[in-house]
Short mmCIF file of C-alpha atoms in Angstrom, two decimals:
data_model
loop_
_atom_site.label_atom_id
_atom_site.label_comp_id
_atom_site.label_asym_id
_atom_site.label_seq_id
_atom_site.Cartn_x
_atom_site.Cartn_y
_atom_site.Cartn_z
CA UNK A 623 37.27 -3.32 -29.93
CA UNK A 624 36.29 -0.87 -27.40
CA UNK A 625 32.66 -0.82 -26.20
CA UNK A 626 30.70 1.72 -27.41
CA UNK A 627 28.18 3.68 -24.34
CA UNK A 628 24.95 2.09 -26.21
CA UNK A 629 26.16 -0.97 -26.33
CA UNK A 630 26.61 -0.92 -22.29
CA UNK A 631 23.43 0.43 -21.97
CA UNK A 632 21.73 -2.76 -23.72
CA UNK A 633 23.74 -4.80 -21.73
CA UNK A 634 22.97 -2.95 -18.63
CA UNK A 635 18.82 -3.03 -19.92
CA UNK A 636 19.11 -7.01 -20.51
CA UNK A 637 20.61 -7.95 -17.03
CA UNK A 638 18.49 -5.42 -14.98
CA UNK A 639 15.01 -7.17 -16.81
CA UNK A 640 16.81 -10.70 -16.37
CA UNK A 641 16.13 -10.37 -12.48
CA UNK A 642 13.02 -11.93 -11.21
CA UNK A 643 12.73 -9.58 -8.63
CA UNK A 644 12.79 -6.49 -10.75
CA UNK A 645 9.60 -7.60 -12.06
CA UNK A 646 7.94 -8.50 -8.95
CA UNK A 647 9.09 -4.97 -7.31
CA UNK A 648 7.65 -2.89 -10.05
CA UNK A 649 4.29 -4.99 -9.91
CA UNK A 650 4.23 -3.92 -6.10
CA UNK A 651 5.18 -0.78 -6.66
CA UNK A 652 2.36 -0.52 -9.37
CA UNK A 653 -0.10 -2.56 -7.21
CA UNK A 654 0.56 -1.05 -3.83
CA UNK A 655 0.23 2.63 -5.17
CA UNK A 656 -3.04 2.75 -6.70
CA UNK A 657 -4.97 0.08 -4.57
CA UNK A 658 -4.28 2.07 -1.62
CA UNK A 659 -4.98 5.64 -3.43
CA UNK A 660 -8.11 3.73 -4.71
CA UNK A 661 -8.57 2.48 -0.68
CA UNK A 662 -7.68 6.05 1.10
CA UNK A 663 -10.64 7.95 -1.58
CA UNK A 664 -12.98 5.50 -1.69
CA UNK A 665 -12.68 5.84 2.34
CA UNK A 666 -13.42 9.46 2.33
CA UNK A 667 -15.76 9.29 -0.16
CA UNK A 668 -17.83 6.79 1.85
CA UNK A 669 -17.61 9.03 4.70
CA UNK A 670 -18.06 12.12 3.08
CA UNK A 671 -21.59 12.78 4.41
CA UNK A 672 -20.72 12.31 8.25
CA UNK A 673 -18.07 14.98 7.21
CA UNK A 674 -18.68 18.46 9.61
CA UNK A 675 -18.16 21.32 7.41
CA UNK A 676 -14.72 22.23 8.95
CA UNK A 677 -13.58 18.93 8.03
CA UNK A 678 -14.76 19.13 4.70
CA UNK A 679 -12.97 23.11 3.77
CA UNK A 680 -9.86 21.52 5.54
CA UNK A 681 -9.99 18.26 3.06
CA UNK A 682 -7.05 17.78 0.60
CA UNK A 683 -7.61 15.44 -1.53
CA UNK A 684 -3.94 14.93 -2.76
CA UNK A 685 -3.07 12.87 0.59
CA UNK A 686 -5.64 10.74 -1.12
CA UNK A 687 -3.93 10.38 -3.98
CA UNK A 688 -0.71 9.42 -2.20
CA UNK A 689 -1.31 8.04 0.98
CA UNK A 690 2.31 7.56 2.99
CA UNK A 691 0.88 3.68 3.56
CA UNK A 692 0.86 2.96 0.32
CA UNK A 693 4.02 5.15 -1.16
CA UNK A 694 5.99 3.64 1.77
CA UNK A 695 5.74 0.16 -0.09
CA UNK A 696 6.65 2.07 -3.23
CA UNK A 697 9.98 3.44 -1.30
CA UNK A 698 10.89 0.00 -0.01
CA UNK A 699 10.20 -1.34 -3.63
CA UNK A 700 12.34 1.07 -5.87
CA UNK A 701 15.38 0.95 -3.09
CA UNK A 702 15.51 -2.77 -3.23
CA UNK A 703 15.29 -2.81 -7.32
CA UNK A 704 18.85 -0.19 -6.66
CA UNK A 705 20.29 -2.48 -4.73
CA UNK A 706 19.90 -5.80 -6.40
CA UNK A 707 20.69 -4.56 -9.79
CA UNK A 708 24.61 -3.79 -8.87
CA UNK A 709 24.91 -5.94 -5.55
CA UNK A 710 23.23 -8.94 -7.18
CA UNK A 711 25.66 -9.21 -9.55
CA UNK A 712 28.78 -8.62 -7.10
CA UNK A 713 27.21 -11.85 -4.95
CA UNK A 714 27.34 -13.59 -8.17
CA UNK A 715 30.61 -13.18 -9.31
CA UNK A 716 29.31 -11.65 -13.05
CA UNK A 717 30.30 -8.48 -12.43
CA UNK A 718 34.39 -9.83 -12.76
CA UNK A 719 33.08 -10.80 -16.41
CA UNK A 720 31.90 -7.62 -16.76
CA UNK A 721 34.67 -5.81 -16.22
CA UNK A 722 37.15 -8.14 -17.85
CA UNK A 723 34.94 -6.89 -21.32
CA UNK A 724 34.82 -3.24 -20.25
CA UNK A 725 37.67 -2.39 -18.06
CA UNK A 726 36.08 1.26 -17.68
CA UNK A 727 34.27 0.88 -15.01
CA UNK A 728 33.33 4.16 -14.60
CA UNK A 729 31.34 3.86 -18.12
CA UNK A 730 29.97 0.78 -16.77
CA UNK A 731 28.25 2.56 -13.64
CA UNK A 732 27.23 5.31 -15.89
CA UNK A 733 25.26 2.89 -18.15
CA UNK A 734 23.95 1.33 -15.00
CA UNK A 735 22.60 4.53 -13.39
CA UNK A 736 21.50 5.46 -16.86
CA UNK A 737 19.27 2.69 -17.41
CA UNK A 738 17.93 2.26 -13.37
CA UNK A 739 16.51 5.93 -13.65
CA UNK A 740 15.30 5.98 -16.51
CA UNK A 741 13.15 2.67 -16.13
CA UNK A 742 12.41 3.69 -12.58
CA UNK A 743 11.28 7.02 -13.54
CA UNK A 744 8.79 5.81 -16.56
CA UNK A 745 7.43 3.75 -13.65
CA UNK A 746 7.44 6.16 -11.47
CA UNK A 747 5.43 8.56 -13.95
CA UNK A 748 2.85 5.45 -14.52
CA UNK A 749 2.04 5.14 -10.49
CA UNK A 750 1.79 8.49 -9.70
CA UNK A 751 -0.33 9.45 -13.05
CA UNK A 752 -2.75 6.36 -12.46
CA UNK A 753 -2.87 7.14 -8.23
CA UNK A 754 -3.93 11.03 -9.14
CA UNK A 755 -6.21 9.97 -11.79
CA UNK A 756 -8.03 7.38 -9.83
CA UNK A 757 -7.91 8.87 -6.64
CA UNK A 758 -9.79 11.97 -8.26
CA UNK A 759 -11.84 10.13 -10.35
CA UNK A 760 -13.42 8.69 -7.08
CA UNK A 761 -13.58 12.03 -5.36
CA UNK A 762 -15.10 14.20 -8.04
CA UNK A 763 -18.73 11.90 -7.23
CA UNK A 764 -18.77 14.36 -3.90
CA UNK A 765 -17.12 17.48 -5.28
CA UNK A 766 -13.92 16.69 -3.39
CA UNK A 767 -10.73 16.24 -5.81
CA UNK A 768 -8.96 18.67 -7.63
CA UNK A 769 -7.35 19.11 -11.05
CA UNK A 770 -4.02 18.98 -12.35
CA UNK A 771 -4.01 22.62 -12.28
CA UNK A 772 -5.16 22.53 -8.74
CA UNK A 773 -3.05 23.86 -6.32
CA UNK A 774 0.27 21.51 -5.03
CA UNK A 775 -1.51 18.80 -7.25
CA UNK A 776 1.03 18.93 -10.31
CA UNK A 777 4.08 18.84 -7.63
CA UNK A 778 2.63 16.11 -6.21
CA UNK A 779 2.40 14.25 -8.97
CA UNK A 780 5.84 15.00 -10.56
CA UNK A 781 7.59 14.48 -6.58
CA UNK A 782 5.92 11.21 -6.48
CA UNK A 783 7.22 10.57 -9.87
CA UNK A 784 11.15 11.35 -9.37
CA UNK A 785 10.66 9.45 -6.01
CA UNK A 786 11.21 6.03 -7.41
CA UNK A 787 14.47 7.14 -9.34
CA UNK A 788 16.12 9.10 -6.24
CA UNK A 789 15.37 5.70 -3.95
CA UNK A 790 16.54 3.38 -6.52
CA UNK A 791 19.54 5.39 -7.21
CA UNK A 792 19.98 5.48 -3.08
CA UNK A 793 19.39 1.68 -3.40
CA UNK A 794 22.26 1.59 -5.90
CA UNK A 795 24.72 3.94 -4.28
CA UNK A 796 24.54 1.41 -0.70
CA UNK A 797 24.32 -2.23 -3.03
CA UNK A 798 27.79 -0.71 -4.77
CA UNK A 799 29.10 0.37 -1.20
CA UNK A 800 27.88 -3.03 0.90
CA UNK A 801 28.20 -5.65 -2.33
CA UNK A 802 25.67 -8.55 -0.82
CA UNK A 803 21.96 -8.24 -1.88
CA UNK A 804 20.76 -9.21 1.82
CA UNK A 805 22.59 -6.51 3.98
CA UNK A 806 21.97 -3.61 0.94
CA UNK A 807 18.63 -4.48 0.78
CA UNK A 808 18.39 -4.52 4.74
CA UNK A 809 20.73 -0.71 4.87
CA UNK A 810 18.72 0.59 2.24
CA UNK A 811 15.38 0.31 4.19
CA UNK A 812 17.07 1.75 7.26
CA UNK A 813 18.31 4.52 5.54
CA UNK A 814 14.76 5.42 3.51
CA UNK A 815 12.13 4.14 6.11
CA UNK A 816 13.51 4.52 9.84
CA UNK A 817 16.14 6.54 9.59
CA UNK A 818 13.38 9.56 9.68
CA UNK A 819 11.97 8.35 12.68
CA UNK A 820 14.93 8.67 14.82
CA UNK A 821 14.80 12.07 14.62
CA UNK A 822 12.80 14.22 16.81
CA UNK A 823 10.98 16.77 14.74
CA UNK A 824 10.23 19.32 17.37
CA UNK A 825 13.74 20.35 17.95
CA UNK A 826 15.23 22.93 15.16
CA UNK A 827 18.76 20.59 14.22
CA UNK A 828 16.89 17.45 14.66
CA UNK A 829 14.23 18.19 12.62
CA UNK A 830 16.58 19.71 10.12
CA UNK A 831 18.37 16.31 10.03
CA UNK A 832 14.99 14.63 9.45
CA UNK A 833 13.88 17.45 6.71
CA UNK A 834 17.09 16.62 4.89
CA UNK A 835 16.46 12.62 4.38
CA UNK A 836 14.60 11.65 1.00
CA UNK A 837 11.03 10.59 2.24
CA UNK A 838 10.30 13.24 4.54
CA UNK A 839 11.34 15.68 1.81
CA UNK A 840 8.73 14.05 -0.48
CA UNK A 841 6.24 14.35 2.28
CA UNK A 842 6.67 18.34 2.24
CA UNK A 843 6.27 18.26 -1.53
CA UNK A 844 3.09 16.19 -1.38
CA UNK A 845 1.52 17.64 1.43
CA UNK A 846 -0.14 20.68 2.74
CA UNK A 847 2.39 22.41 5.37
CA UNK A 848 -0.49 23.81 7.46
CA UNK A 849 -1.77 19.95 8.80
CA UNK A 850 2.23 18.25 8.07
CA UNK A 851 2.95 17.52 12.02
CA UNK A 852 6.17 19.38 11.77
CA UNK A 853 6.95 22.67 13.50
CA UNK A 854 10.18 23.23 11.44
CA UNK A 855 8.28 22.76 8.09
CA UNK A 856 10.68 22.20 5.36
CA UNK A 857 10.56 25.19 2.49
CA UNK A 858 9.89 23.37 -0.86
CA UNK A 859 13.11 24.60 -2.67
CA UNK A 860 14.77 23.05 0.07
CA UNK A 861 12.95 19.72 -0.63
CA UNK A 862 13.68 20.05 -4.19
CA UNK A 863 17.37 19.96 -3.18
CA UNK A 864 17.41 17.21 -0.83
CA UNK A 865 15.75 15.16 -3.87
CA UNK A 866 18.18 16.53 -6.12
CA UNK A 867 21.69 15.65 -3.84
CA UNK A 868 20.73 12.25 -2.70
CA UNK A 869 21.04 10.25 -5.52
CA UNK A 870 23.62 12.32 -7.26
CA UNK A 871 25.64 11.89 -4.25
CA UNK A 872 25.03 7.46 -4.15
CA UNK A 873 25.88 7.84 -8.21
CA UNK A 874 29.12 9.35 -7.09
CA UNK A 875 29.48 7.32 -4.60
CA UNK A 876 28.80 4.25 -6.77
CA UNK A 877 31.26 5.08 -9.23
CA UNK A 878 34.35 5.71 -6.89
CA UNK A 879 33.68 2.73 -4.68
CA UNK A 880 33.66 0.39 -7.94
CA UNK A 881 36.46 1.98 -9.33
CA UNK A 882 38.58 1.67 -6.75
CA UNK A 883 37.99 -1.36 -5.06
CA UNK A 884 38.48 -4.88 -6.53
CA UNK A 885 35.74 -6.93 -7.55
#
């Protein structure tokens, strides 16, 4: 009897929560992004006073509500969760079993992509709703934070939202690619942490190199272009895009390395 899509998808939900570390990634990533919201506005709400008024009309308070510190442990978080869930189960040998019961592996990634954005994305929505709310929460005592409607504040929230899904898909596309949970986990980092700091942002191609990798595009979305130490500033449709072709590119890339390569 031939599997039916659902049916892969519970499969693919049971193994992905059957890993320790998916649990202990999405507790960092949970930890790590509103502690250090919670950190970065309680800082400048300590030191609001001492503030000079220039300061204080230049203040945005969404770079309190997702400091790069603290998203940066969120990046290297929702990669690693990618990586493990399909190179994990290469290093163990399951995924032969896997595709002995559903010979379409195409379907198989599918169901895996499926159910690693989805999860990563209702996370995703819970860290960056709680960091906003918190970080404003704390502000609001000196007049400092900002709505919702407040201006860049809802595309910050919903960037930092679809950021764990495009690094965990990322995370997926180089576990498929590399097939040991070490190295992917190791190539993955590279790619999302220091890859953007190889790049020299004051030169035009460079910087467009470095305005076309997935962190530094959420940066633009996040933050205020006027104080961003870029001179080539990234346009925010062009941001949009980079988030959009990254992990649709790994998915693809996932799919035709499994399919044509033996397990």
């Amino acid at each position: 009897m031939r599997a039916r899509f659902r049916d892969l998808l519970a499969a693919e939900w049971i193994k992905l929560w059957s890993l320790r570390s998916t649990y202990g990634a999405l507790a960092l990533i949970a930890v790590s992004a509103v502690l250090f919201s919670a950190r970065a506005a309680l800082g400048d709400h300590h030191n609001w006073p001492d503030y000079p008024a220039e300061r204080r009309a230049a203040f945005d308070p969404i770079h309190d509500a997702f400091p790069e510190e603290g998203w940066l442990f969120v990046v290297l978080a929702a990669g690693a969760v990618g990586a493990v869930m399909i190179a994990g189960e290469y290093a163990s040998g399951q995924i032969r079993s896997t595709f002995l019961a559903v010979p379409d592996r195409r379907a198989v990634v599918t169901a895996k992509v499926t159910v690693l954005a989805t999860v990563m994305l209702a996370v995703g929505a819970v860290a960056a709703s709680a960091s906003f709310w918190v970080s404003q929460t704390i502000l609001a005592d000196r007049d400092a934070g900002t709505s919702i409607g407040g201006p860049g504040a809802l595309r910050a929230v919903v960037a930092s939202t679809l950021l764990l899904p495009v690094c965990a898909l990322i995370g997926f596309g180089v576990g498929a690619l590399v097939r040991h949970t070490a190295p992917a986990v190791v190539i993955t980092t590279t790619l999302l942490l220091l890859a953007p700091l190889a790049f020299d942002i004051d030169r035009r191609w460079t910087a467009a190199i470095h305005n076309a990798l997935p962190v530094p595009a959420w940066e633009r979305l996040v933050g205020n272009p006027y104080v961003l130490p870029n001179l080539h500033v990234a346009t925010v449709p062009g941001s949009w895009a980079v988030y959009a072709a990254w992990p649709v590119a790994a998915a693809l890339l996932a799919a035709i390395v499994v399919h044509r390569r033996e397990p």
